[in-house]
Amino acid sequence: MERRDFVKTMAAGAALGIITQDTQAVGIHNSSEKTDVTDRNDRAYWCDLMYRMAEPVLSAMAKGELRKRMSVEVSPTWDGRDKSVTYMECFGRFMSGLAPWLSLPDDETQEGKQRKQLREWALQSYAHSVDPKSPDYLLWHSEGQPLVDSAFFSNALIRAPKQLWEPQDKVTKERIISELKQLRRVKPPYSNWLLFAAMNEAFFKSVGESYDPMRVDLSIRKMNEWYAGDGWYMDGERFHYDYYNSFVIQPMLLEILEVFSEQSESEKKAYNQALKRIQRYSEQLERMISPEGTFPPFGRSLTYRTGAFQPLSLLAWKNLRFVS
């Protein structure tokens, strides 16, 4: 598997949330039987495409063979970081996008069979990811980059707890918690990285594990301080006109606050405020989509660009209708 295929897989994972919601639930009503057929065919196409992209990753990692099968290409200007972080990036980010689809109940349709197979592989892959004796043990104990991808890794467990967390055996659960907690060694840069640390703490909270409230509170307070207005957050103390509001800031902030929203009235108020901001941001984001279905290329990290759909996907999946 080449890195270009990995990028395609990440793109599909980011967009997957769009197809996890029943069309009628988000207010789309079909006017004819022909439209019904078209919708079914569209869904079958996207699910099949997702399966074909997921299968090489998860079928290999389920056997502890992802490193063996997936070659890694880097730029001539690669900054020298350990290249094996790619496997954590691949698995973590992919699972974050796949989790909403895996959270759907089992059924006997072709889609249901595909979903069940991927979920089984995913559970085995999670076990390999934290087993020090496995060839696919991820890069947990080196450098700071693993903090980034660990947040996507844990975000998937928050998004589909009944499918991805609860079925895990006791040893795997203990290993996951241990690996995520030791990443507290990483000092996040003063930017969207604060949310990666907070996401892991939100996961601990979601499974009844002890968490560090300071890491959560600091992240939320700083993001509110960095709010630039009209639905946009700054990425640190300076405004960056790019898609990091989509890749990280808006969805992670909302999902972190969702975990804590029932804890107190202030957390609930903070969640509602973040929801209005992501809804406003998504109104603008939707208008940026070109007739070809793509976003205009600007800002940093353009290879992630299909990930810019994430706020729209998240609102569709959770059926969080726009408010004025």
PDB file of N, CA, C and O in Angstrom, residues 100-144:
ATOM      1  N   PRO A 100     -18.373   6.554  12.978  1.00  0.00           N
ATOM      2  CA  PRO A 100     -19.826   6.792  12.907  1.00  0.00           C
ATOM      3  C   PRO A 100     -20.564   5.725  12.111  1.00  0.00           C
ATOM      4  O   PRO A 100     -21.682   5.331  12.471  1.00  0.00           O
ATOM      5  N   TRP A 101     -19.960   5.264  11.040  1.00  0.00           N
ATOM      6  CA  TRP A 101     -20.583   4.216  10.224  1.00  0.00           C
ATOM      7  C   TRP A 101     -20.626   2.895  10.996  1.00  0.00           C
ATOM      8  O   TRP A 101     -21.633   2.184  10.966  1.00  0.00           O
ATOM      9  N   LEU A 102     -19.547   2.583  11.711  1.00  0.00           N
ATOM     10  CA  LEU A 102     -19.502   1.336  12.470  1.00  0.00           C
ATOM     11  C   LEU A 102     -20.486   1.344  13.631  1.00  0.00           C
ATOM     12  O   LEU A 102     -20.833   0.287  14.154  1.00  0.00           O
ATOM     13  N   SER A 103     -20.935   2.529  14.043  1.00  0.00           N
ATOM     14  CA  SER A 103     -21.858   2.618  15.174  1.00  0.00           C
ATOM     15  C   SER A 103     -23.282   2.217  14.802  1.00  0.00           C
ATOM     16  O   SER A 103     -24.131   2.050  15.679  1.00  0.00           O
ATOM     17  N   LEU A 104     -23.563   2.048  13.516  1.00  0.00           N
ATOM     18  CA  LEU A 104     -24.889   1.618  13.089  1.00  0.00           C
ATOM     19  C   LEU A 104     -25.130   0.162  13.481  1.00  0.00           C
ATOM     20  O   LEU A 104     -24.190  -0.625  13.578  1.00  0.00           O
ATOM     21  N   PRO A 105     -26.376  -0.240  13.710  1.00  0.00           N
ATOM     22  CA  PRO A 105     -26.663  -1.624  14.122  1.00  0.00           C
ATOM     23  C   PRO A 105     -26.432  -2.620  12.992  1.00  0.00           C
ATOM     24  O   PRO A 105     -26.439  -2.263  11.809  1.00  0.00           O
ATOM     25  N   ASP A 106     -26.213  -3.851  13.370  1.00  0.00           N
ATOM     26  CA  ASP A 106     -26.025  -4.922  12.381  1.00  0.00           C
ATOM     27  C   ASP A 106     -27.306  -5.160  11.597  1.00  0.00           C
ATOM     28  O   ASP A 106     -28.419  -4.977  12.107  1.00  0.00           O
ATOM     29  N   ASP A 107     -27.151  -5.553  10.365  1.00  0.00           N
ATOM     30  CA  ASP A 107     -28.285  -6.015   9.557  1.00  0.00           C
ATOM     31  C   ASP A 107     -27.730  -6.977   8.507  1.00  0.00           C
ATOM     32  O   ASP A 107     -26.525  -7.183   8.408  1.00  0.00           O
ATOM     33  N   GLU A 108     -28.622  -7.570   7.718  1.00  0.00           N
ATOM     34  CA  GLU A 108     -28.212  -8.608   6.770  1.00  0.00           C
ATOM     35  C   GLU A 108     -28.006  -8.071   5.355  1.00  0.00           C
ATOM     36  O   GLU A 108     -27.888  -8.838   4.404  1.00  0.00           O
ATOM     37  N   THR A 109     -28.005  -6.755   5.206  1.00  0.00           N
ATOM     38  CA  THR A 109     -27.745  -6.180   3.888  1.00  0.00           C
ATOM     39  C   THR A 109     -26.263  -6.325   3.537  1.00  0.00           C
ATOM     40  O   THR A 109     -25.432  -6.648   4.394  1.00  0.00           O
ATOM     41  N   GLN A 110     -25.929  -6.059   2.277  1.00  0.00           N
ATOM     42  CA  GLN A 110     -24.536  -6.087   1.870  1.00  0.00           C
ATOM     43  C   GLN A 110     -23.728  -5.062   2.659  1.00  0.00           C
ATOM     44  O   GLN A 110     -22.612  -5.341   3.103  1.00  0.00           O
ATOM     45  N   GLU A 111     -24.330  -3.887   2.852  1.00  0.00           N
ATOM     46  CA  GLU A 111     -23.662  -2.860   3.648  1.00  0.00           C
ATOM     47  C   GLU A 111     -23.428  -3.342   5.073  1.00  0.00           C
ATOM     48  O   GLU A 111     -22.347  -3.130   5.656  1.00  0.00           O
ATOM     49  N   GLY A 112     -24.434  -3.984   5.658  1.00  0.00           N
ATOM     50  CA  GLY A 112     -24.312  -4.489   7.013  1.00  0.00           C
ATOM     51  C   GLY A 112     -23.212  -5.522   7.156  1.00  0.00           C
ATOM     52  O   GLY A 112     -22.481  -5.543   8.153  1.00  0.00           O
ATOM     53  N   LYS A 113     -23.081  -6.380   6.154  1.00  0.00           N
ATOM     54  CA  LYS A 113     -22.024  -7.404   6.183  1.00  0.00           C
ATOM     55  C   LYS A 113     -20.641  -6.762   6.073  1.00  0.00           C
ATOM     56  O   LYS A 113     -19.697  -7.185   6.746  1.00  0.00           O
ATOM     57  N   GLN A 114     -20.539  -5.736   5.225  1.00  0.00           N
ATOM     58  CA  GLN A 114     -19.271  -5.030   5.101  1.00  0.00           C
ATOM     59  C   GLN A 114     -18.913  -4.347   6.423  1.00  0.00           C
ATOM     60  O   GLN A 114     -17.767  -4.408   6.882  1.00  0.00           O
ATOM     61  N   ARG A 115     -19.907  -3.722   7.026  1.00  0.00           N
ATOM     62  CA  ARG A 115     -19.693  -3.002   8.268  1.00  0.00           C
ATOM     63  C   ARG A 115     -19.259  -3.954   9.382  1.00  0.00           C
ATOM     64  O   ARG A 115     -18.345  -3.648  10.164  1.00  0.00           O
ATOM     65  N   LYS A 116     -19.898  -5.107   9.457  1.00  0.00           N
ATOM     66  CA  LYS A 116     -19.562  -6.088  10.491  1.00  0.00           C
ATOM     67  C   LYS A 116     -18.139  -6.584  10.327  1.00  0.00           C
ATOM     68  O   LYS A 116     -17.391  -6.712  11.306  1.00  0.00           O
ATOM     69  N   GLN A 117     -17.748  -6.845   9.084  1.00  0.00           N
ATOM     70  CA  GLN A 117     -16.390  -7.321   8.838  1.00  0.00           C
ATOM     71  C   GLN A 117     -15.348  -6.271   9.234  1.00  0.00           C
ATOM     72  O   GLN A 117     -14.350  -6.576   9.890  1.00  0.00           O
ATOM     73  N   LEU A 118     -15.600  -5.020   8.852  1.00  0.00           N
ATOM     74  CA  LEU A 118     -14.656  -3.955   9.196  1.00  0.00           C
ATOM     75  C   LEU A 118     -14.580  -3.755  10.705  1.00  0.00           C
ATOM     76  O   LEU A 118     -13.504  -3.486  11.248  1.00  0.00           O
ATOM     77  N   ARG A 119     -15.713  -3.884  11.378  1.00  0.00           N
ATOM     78  CA  ARG A 119     -15.709  -3.710  12.837  1.00  0.00           C
ATOM     79  C   ARG A 119     -14.886  -4.813  13.507  1.00  0.00           C
ATOM     80  O   ARG A 119     -14.111  -4.539  14.434  1.00  0.00           O
ATOM     81  N   GLU A 120     -15.029  -6.036  13.035  1.00  0.00           N
ATOM     82  CA  GLU A 120     -14.251  -7.141  13.597  1.00  0.00           C
ATOM     83  C   GLU A 120     -12.759  -6.920  13.380  1.00  0.00           C
ATOM     84  O   GLU A 120     -11.951  -7.135  14.292  1.00  0.00           O
ATOM     85  N   TRP A 121     -12.397  -6.496  12.178  1.00  0.00           N
ATOM     86  CA  TRP A 121     -10.988  -6.197  11.905  1.00  0.00           C
ATOM     87  C   TRP A 121     -10.500  -5.040  12.770  1.00  0.00           C
ATOM     88  O   TRP A 121      -9.369  -5.045  13.250  1.00  0.00           O
ATOM     89  N   ALA A 122     -11.350  -4.035  12.949  1.00  0.00           N
ATOM     90  CA  ALA A 122     -10.963  -2.861  13.743  1.00  0.00           C
ATOM     91  C   ALA A 122     -10.670  -3.253  15.191  1.00  0.00           C
ATOM     92  O   ALA A 122      -9.694  -2.771  15.790  1.00  0.00           O
ATOM     93  N   LEU A 123     -11.492  -4.107  15.773  1.00  0.00           N
ATOM     94  CA  LEU A 123     -11.266  -4.548  17.146  1.00  0.00           C
ATOM     95  C   LEU A 123      -9.932  -5.269  17.269  1.00  0.00           C
ATOM     96  O   LEU A 123      -9.160  -5.042  18.219  1.00  0.00           O
ATOM     97  N   GLN A 124      -9.624  -6.119  16.323  1.00  0.00           N
ATOM     98  CA  GLN A 124      -8.346  -6.831  16.336  1.00  0.00           C
ATOM     99  C   GLN A 124      -7.185  -5.865  16.111  1.00  0.00           C
ATOM    100  O   GLN A 124      -6.116  -6.012  16.714  1.00  0.00           O
ATOM    101  N   SER A 125      -7.423  -4.854  15.290  1.00  0.00           N
ATOM    102  CA  SER A 125      -6.383  -3.857  15.012  1.00  0.00           C
ATOM    103  C   SER A 125      -6.077  -3.024  16.248  1.00  0.00           C
ATOM    104  O   SER A 125      -4.906  -2.703  16.519  1.00  0.00           O
ATOM    105  N   TYR A 126      -7.116  -2.650  16.982  1.00  0.00           N
ATOM    106  CA  TYR A 126      -6.888  -1.911  18.230  1.00  0.00           C
ATOM    107  C   TYR A 126      -6.027  -2.732  19.184  1.00  0.00           C
ATOM    108  O   TYR A 126      -5.137  -2.199  19.857  1.00  0.00           O
ATOM    109  N   ALA A 127      -6.284  -4.024  19.255  1.00  0.00           N
ATOM    110  CA  ALA A 127      -5.499  -4.887  20.142  1.00  0.00           C
ATOM    111  C   ALA A 127      -4.034  -4.899  19.718  1.00  0.00           C
ATOM    112  O   ALA A 127      -3.126  -4.795  20.551  1.00  0.00           O
ATOM    113  N   HIS A 128      -3.772  -5.012  18.413  1.00  0.00           N
ATOM    114  CA  HIS A 128      -2.394  -4.997  17.918  1.00  0.00           C
ATOM    115  C   HIS A 128      -1.726  -3.648  18.174  1.00  0.00           C
ATOM    116  O   HIS A 128      -0.522  -3.576  18.436  1.00  0.00           O
ATOM    117  N   SER A 129      -2.503  -2.582  18.091  1.00  0.00           N
ATOM    118  CA  SER A 129      -1.927  -1.233  18.187  1.00  0.00           C
ATOM    119  C   SER A 129      -1.285  -0.946  19.538  1.00  0.00           C
ATOM    120  O   SER A 129      -0.418  -0.074  19.643  1.00  0.00           O
ATOM    121  N   VAL A 130      -1.702  -1.657  20.579  1.00  0.00           N
ATOM    122  CA  VAL A 130      -1.186  -1.402  21.929  1.00  0.00           C
ATOM    123  C   VAL A 130      -0.466  -2.612  22.525  1.00  0.00           C
ATOM    124  O   VAL A 130      -0.092  -2.597  23.698  1.00  0.00           O
ATOM    125  N   ASP A 131      -0.239  -3.623  21.718  1.00  0.00           N
ATOM    126  CA  ASP A 131       0.460  -4.828  22.181  1.00  0.00           C
ATOM    127  C   ASP A 131       1.943  -4.699  21.862  1.00  0.00           C
ATOM    128  O   ASP A 131       2.340  -4.749  20.697  1.00  0.00           O
ATOM    129  N   PRO A 132       2.807  -4.525  22.864  1.00  0.00           N
ATOM    130  CA  PRO A 132       4.235  -4.333  22.597  1.00  0.00           C
ATOM    131  C   PRO A 132       4.887  -5.481  21.839  1.00  0.00           C
ATOM    132  O   PRO A 132       5.938  -5.295  21.219  1.00  0.00           O
ATOM    133  N   LYS A 133       4.270  -6.654  21.860  1.00  0.00           N
ATOM    134  CA  LYS A 133       4.831  -7.805  21.163  1.00  0.00           C
ATOM    135  C   LYS A 133       4.352  -7.908  19.714  1.00  0.00           C
ATOM    136  O   LYS A 133       4.832  -8.751  18.960  1.00  0.00           O
ATOM    137  N   SER A 134       3.407  -7.057  19.331  1.00  0.00           N
ATOM    138  CA  SER A 134       2.864  -7.118  17.980  1.00  0.00           C
ATOM    139  C   SER A 134       3.746  -6.342  16.998  1.00  0.00           C
ATOM    140  O   SER A 134       4.252  -5.261  17.333  1.00  0.00           O
ATOM    141  N   PRO A 135       3.907  -6.840  15.773  1.00  0.00           N
ATOM    142  CA  PRO A 135       4.630  -6.084  14.746  1.00  0.00           C
ATOM    143  C   PRO A 135       3.957  -4.747  14.432  1.00  0.00           C
ATOM    144  O   PRO A 135       4.607  -3.835  13.927  1.00  0.00           O
ATOM    145  N   ASP A 136       2.654  -4.622  14.732  1.00  0.00           N
ATOM    146  CA  ASP A 136       1.920  -3.385  14.455  1.00  0.00           C
ATOM    147  C   ASP A 136       1.691  -2.537  15.711  1.00  0.00           C
ATOM    148  O   ASP A 136       0.793  -1.682  15.736  1.00  0.00           O
ATOM    149  N   TYR A 137       2.522  -2.758  16.718  1.00  0.00           N
ATOM    150  CA  TYR A 137       2.501  -1.876  17.893  1.00  0.00           C
ATOM    151  C   TYR A 137       2.856  -0.476  17.422  1.00  0.00           C
ATOM    152  O   TYR A 137       3.865  -0.262  16.760  1.00  0.00           O
ATOM    153  N   LEU A 138       2.004   0.492  17.745  1.00  0.00           N
ATOM    154  CA  LEU A 138       2.169   1.833  17.206  1.00  0.00           C
ATOM    155  C   LEU A 138       3.257   2.631  17.944  1.00  0.00           C
ATOM    156  O   LEU A 138       3.730   2.236  19.010  1.00  0.00           O
ATOM    157  N   LEU A 139       3.616   3.754  17.361  1.00  0.00           N
ATOM    158  CA  LEU A 139       4.684   4.595  17.880  1.00  0.00           C
ATOM    159  C   LEU A 139       4.151   5.459  19.027  1.00  0.00           C
ATOM    160  O   LEU A 139       3.808   6.619  18.837  1.00  0.00           O
ATOM    161  N   TRP A 140       4.092   4.899  20.205  1.00  0.00           N
ATOM    162  CA  TRP A 140       3.537   5.603  21.354  1.00  0.00           C
ATOM    163  C   TRP A 140       4.594   6.374  22.152  1.00  0.00           C
ATOM    164  O   TRP A 140       4.277   7.366  22.793  1.00  0.00           O
ATOM    165  N   HIS A 141       5.831   5.908  22.156  1.00  0.00           N
ATOM    166  CA  HIS A 141       6.823   6.392  23.113  1.00  0.00           C
ATOM    167  C   HIS A 141       7.952   7.182  22.485  1.00  0.00           C
ATOM    168  O   HIS A 141       9.049   7.234  23.016  1.00  0.00           O
ATOM    169  N   SER A 142       7.707   7.805  21.375  1.00  0.00           N
ATOM    170  CA  SER A 142       8.769   8.570  20.724  1.00  0.00           C
ATOM    171  C   SER A 142       8.194   9.857  20.160  1.00  0.00           C
ATOM    172  O   SER A 142       7.135   9.850  19.542  1.00  0.00           O
ATOM    173  N   GLU A 143       8.875  10.967  20.417  1.00  0.00           N
ATOM    174  CA  GLU A 143       8.522  12.253  19.826  1.00  0.00           C
ATOM    175  C   GLU A 143       7.153  12.767  20.295  1.00  0.00           C
ATOM    176  O   GLU A 143       6.493  12.162  21.132  1.00  0.00           O
ATOM    177  N   GLY A 144       6.744  13.905  19.730  1.00  0.00           N
ATOM    178  CA  GLY A 144       5.487  14.513  20.130  1.00  0.00           C
ATOM    179  C   GLY A 144       4.334  14.237  19.190  1.00  0.00           C
ATOM    180  O   GLY A 144       3.170  14.312  19.584  1.00  0.00           O
TER     181      GLY A 144
END
